[in-house]
Coordinates of C-alpha atoms in Angstrom, one line a residue:
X407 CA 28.2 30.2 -34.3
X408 CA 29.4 26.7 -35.2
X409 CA 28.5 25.2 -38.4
X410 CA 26.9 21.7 -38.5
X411 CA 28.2 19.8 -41.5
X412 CA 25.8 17.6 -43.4
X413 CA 28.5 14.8 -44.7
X414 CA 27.6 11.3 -43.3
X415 CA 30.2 10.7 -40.7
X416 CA 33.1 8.3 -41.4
X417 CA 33.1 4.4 -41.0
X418 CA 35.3 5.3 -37.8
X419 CA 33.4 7.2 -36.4
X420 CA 30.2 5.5 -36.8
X421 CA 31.9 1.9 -35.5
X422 CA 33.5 4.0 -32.6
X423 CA 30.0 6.0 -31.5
X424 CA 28.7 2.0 -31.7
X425 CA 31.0 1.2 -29.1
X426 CA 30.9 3.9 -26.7
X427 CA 27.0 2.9 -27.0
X428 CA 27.4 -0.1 -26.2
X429 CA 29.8 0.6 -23.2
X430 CA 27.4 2.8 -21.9
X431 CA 24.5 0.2 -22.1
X432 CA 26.9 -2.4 -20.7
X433 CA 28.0 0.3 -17.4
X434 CA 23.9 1.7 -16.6
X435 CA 22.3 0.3 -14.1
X436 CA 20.1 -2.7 -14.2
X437 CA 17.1 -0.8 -13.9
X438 CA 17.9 1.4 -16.5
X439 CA 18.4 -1.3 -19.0
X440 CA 14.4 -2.1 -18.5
X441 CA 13.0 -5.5 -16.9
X442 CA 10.9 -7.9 -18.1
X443 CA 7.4 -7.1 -16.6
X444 CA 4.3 -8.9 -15.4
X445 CA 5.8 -12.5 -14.8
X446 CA 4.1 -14.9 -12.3
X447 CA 5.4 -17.6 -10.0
X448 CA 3.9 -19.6 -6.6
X449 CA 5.3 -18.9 -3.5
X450 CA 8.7 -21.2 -3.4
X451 CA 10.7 -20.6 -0.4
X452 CA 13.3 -22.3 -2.2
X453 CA 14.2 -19.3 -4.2
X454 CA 15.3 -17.5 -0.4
X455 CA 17.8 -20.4 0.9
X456 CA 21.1 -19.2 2.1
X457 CA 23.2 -20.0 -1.6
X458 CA 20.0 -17.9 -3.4
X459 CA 19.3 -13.8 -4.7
X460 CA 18.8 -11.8 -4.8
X461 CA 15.5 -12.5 -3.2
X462 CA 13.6 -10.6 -0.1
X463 CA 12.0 -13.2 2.5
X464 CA 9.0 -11.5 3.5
X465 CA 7.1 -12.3 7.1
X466 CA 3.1 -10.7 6.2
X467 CA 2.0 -10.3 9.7
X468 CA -1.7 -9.2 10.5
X469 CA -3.3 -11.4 8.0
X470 CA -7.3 -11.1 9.5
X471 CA -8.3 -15.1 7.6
X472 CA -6.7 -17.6 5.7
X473 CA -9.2 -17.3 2.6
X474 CA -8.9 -16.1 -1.1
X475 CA -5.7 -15.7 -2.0
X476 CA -2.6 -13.3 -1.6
X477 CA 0.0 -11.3 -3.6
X478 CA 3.3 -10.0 -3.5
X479 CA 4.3 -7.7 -6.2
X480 CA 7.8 -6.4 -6.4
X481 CA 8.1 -2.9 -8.5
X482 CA 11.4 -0.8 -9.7
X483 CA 11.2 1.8 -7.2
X484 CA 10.4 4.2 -9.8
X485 CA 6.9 6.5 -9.9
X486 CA 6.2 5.4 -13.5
X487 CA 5.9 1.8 -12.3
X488 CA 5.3 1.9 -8.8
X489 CA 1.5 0.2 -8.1
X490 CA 0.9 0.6 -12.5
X491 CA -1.2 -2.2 -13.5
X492 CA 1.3 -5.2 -15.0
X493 CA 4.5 -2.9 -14.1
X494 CA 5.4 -5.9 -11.4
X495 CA 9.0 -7.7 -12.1
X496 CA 7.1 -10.5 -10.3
X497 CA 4.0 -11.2 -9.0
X498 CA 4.2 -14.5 -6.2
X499 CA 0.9 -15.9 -5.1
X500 CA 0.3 -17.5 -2.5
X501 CA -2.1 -19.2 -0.2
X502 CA -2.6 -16.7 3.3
X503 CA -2.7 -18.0 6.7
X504 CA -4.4 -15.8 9.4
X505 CA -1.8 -14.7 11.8
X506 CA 1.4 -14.1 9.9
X507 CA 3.1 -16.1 7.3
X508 CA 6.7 -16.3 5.0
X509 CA 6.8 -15.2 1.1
X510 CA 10.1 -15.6 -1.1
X511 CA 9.8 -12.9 -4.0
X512 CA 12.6 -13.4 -6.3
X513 CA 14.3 -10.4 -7.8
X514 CA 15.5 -9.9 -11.4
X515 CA 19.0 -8.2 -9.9
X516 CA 20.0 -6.1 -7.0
X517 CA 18.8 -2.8 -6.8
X518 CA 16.0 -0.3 -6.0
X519 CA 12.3 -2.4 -5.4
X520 CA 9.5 -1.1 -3.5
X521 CA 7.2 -4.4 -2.9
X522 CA 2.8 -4.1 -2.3
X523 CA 1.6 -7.2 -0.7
X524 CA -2.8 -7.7 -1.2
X525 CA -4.6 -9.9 0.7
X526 CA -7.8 -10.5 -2.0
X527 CA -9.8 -11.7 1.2
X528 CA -12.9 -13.1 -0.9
X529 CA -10.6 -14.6 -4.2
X530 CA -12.2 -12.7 -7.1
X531 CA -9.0 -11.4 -8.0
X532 CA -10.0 -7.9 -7.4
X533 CA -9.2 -5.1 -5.4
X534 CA -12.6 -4.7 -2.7
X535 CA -11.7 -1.2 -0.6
X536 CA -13.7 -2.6 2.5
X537 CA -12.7 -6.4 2.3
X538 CA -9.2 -7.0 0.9
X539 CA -5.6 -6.0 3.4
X540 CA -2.8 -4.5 2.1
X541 CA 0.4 -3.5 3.1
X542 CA 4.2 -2.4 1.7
X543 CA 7.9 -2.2 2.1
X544 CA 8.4 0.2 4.9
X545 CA 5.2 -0.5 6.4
X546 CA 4.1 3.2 5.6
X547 CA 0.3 3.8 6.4
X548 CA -2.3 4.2 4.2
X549 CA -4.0 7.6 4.2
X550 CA -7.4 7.7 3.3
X551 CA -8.5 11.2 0.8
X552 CA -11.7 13.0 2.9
X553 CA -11.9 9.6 4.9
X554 CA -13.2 7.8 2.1
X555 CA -10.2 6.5 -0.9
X556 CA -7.3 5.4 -0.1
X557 CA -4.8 6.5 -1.1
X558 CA -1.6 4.5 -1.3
X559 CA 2.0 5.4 -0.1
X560 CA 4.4 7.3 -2.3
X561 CA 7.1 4.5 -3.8
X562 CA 10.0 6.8 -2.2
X563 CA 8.3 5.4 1.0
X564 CA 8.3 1.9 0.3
X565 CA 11.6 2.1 -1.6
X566 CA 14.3 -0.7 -0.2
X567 CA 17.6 -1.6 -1.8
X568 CA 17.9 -5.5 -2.0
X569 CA 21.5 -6.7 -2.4
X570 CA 22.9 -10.0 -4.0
X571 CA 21.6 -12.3 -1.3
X572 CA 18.5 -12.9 0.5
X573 CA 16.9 -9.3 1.8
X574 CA 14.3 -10.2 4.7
X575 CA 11.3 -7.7 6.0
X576 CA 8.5 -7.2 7.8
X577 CA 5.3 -6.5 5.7
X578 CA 2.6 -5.5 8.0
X579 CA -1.2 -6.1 6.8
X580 CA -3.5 -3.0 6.7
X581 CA -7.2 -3.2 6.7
X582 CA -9.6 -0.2 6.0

């Protein structure tokens, strides 16, 4: 059995377990070290030229009208923020165009992101089952429980890894 000593530890040792905390803060991941959530911004294609990024240039194809309005949200691809109300690093809003049409959503840093687009069809800013389009990184499907909820894609399926530059997709529109 080891015995645990209850002496405060020395000034050395309390300045050196500082800096191996900080070295390990400084050498985690991005992602790890938490993002700022819920931030806003209009679609500025700007934000994907060639000299910008990370970024993902995003062509939403299969939009069914050009009314109300539309949103890309880009998440950590992790399961306690994936599709969480307000767990967005950004939020870009835009103005849809039936047919397809381009979105820049700026990232925070490169790394693990799993991005829902929502076409709010009518513009009351709220998610209507029968009325509003959807659609996800991936393009995974969108699986209805007993042919009535839907029931959104795991974020391991709309998980993509954006780099330094500018990461481009395909987000396909689903309507129920």
């Amino acid at each position: 059995m080891t015995a645990v000593s209850s002496a405060p530890a020395s000034p050395f040792a309390r300045r050196a377990a500082a800096g191996l905390a900080l070295v390990g803060a400084l050498a985690a991941p991005v992602a790890a070290q938490g993002y700022v959530y819920g931030r806003s911004m209009n679609n500025d294609l700007g934000e994907c030229a060639a000299d910008k990024g990370p970024a993902v240039r995003i062509t939403v194809t299969g939009l069914k009208s050009s009314s109300g309005n539309l949103f890309a949200r880009a998440y950590p691809a992790t399961k306690a923020d994936w599709l969480v109300s307000k767990r967005y690093v950004i939020r870009v809003d835009a103005k849809p165009q039936a047919g397809s049409m381009t979105v820049c959503v700026p990232l925070p840093a490169e790394g693990a992101f799993a991005i829902a687009v929502q076409h709010d069809a009518n513009g009351n800013r709220k998610t209507d089952i029968s009325t509003d389009g959807a659609g996800m990184s991936n393009n995974p499907g969108i699986k209805k429980i007993l042919g009535l909820v839907p029931q959104a894609p795991s974020v391991e399926k709309a998980r993509f890894t954006a780099g330094p530059g500018v990461t481009r997709m395909t987000i396909a529109m689903q309507y129920l």
